[in-house]
C-alpha angles and dihedrals in degrees: 000000000000111000123193106216119199116223096350094190104034137102097024098257092058095075090062095048086050090052088048093057090053093046091055090051104263123147099233120212109189123216117196153122094246119082115250092251090059096057113111123229137297090029093053095059089041096059117079091185135016132200114204115206123201097222131000084214095066097071096165088055090052093049087056097046091049091048091052091050091046088061091062101030128038112239114202104174140011121215128184121172097171110094101220094059102039093102089052089053089052090050089054089049090054094045091052096035094239130156121261141068111345122214092260092051090045098052097070088054091055103035110067097196093051089041089057094044090054090049090044089056090051092052097253114148111244131168111273104266148178131187118230132189098178133049090244090058093047089056093045091050094048091047092050093048096039129231136322099051135157120236120195141149113278090231102035128128129222111344097318110149093351118144137188109217120197100174143019086248090058091043090055087053097055098038094087090058089059099056089100092053113089098204131005135193116235110198145161118279108239119211108218143074123313107240134176134209118197129186140177106214136191120198091342095310123116112234098167132020138174137181129213142172133217112226108225109014118280095249091050090051090056095043104053124056093199094059120104100209117223127196115188129195114208116231089213110047085171092066111131090237091063097041096103093055094047092050090049093047088052092049093047095051086051096049093047093048093230109176121177130010144035123322131194117197127181120206140166128238114204125211089257089055098254115147114221123191117248108171141299136214128203087230142069121279118261133216096071094297092126083059092053089048088055097046091050095056102023090241138128102229089174088068090033090061089047094052088051098053096038102041105014094239138092110207102164114126110241114209106176098208103145150038106223130198133179122206121202117210129210120200122246113232132010137281121030134355112269110174145329117250119206096008100116095048090049095051090049088055105039107007096119089062094046108102097172135027118178116166128173103256124258107264094027123123115264109253122233103253088203089066102030114049090195088058112183100335149005127209120186120199130176135185134167091240118072099212091046089054093048091050093050092049087051095052089049090049096048104032108037111080125183106204124205128186 
């Protein structure tokens, strides 16, 4: 099978999904704005052919370029796991008459307003929401819903350009930053925990799933420099305390008609245990969450996804042995990394449960935590017991300090 893989080398996770395609026997044709020589391993070794585009913004030119290649090389499948270009991938499928998500099926996975309307119609609890294309509409929507509200682009990813707004005065302050955004979603702010639900699906059936949580909430992570963000994947996604979110995730995938691939859904768990939908992408999560999923179950879901899309099966044995958590560290001070305080003591205490340790090297410039979620370091821990895993993650967050100066 010849698979056209969008952006095989960027973002970081794409190179491992590209490797997965090659490992399950696909002939990988890369499509990206990088020259082939710039692809990092393992993507570079995994592609047998690479099509370099001038600009992702010129979709018509890309369609012509792919159509020309398709006259010489058979293309059997088109895969795009980078959210901004999923609709373009669907356009290529339609142009070539290939299986997979159509444009009509893809748009609800990109447009958060359309997404929520579909789910509202299916009886799934979503935050109260409105779309807005002008500042006046944003204000009207916020006043109708009542503060606090969340304001975010309808086609954004992660928490990029997402704002919690607690008053009209605060709203007036953020409106200028939204001038470049064509359309935003204004929605009810939900008090609760930030949760996720990930799946690998084949023909609409879920073959693997996991549930995780962000500690603290995603907006808090992005608003406070002193925080060491934590994401935790639960060992047991079938725990009764997670049942409402799992059931919602299954219903969302069915309502949106998602067929084959990876999905990443964010949802809220209230103090009363209610599950409220956040958003979903027809793609894997970023920020090393795929790696956490792999560590929790001792699987390789990069290759598991590839097997699903190429062969229509998921055969990896899933042994849910661990809860797994990553902790991202942000350096204290400015300038270059000088030392790591508390690292030796922590490794003496919990080192046997640390499966990844990646710290910004001594002498390297401190990274901008606003632009790089990972910041200046990442530690991944895992343990069969949930509370032990939470405690270890908390110790890393509070006791390990990366000092710059």
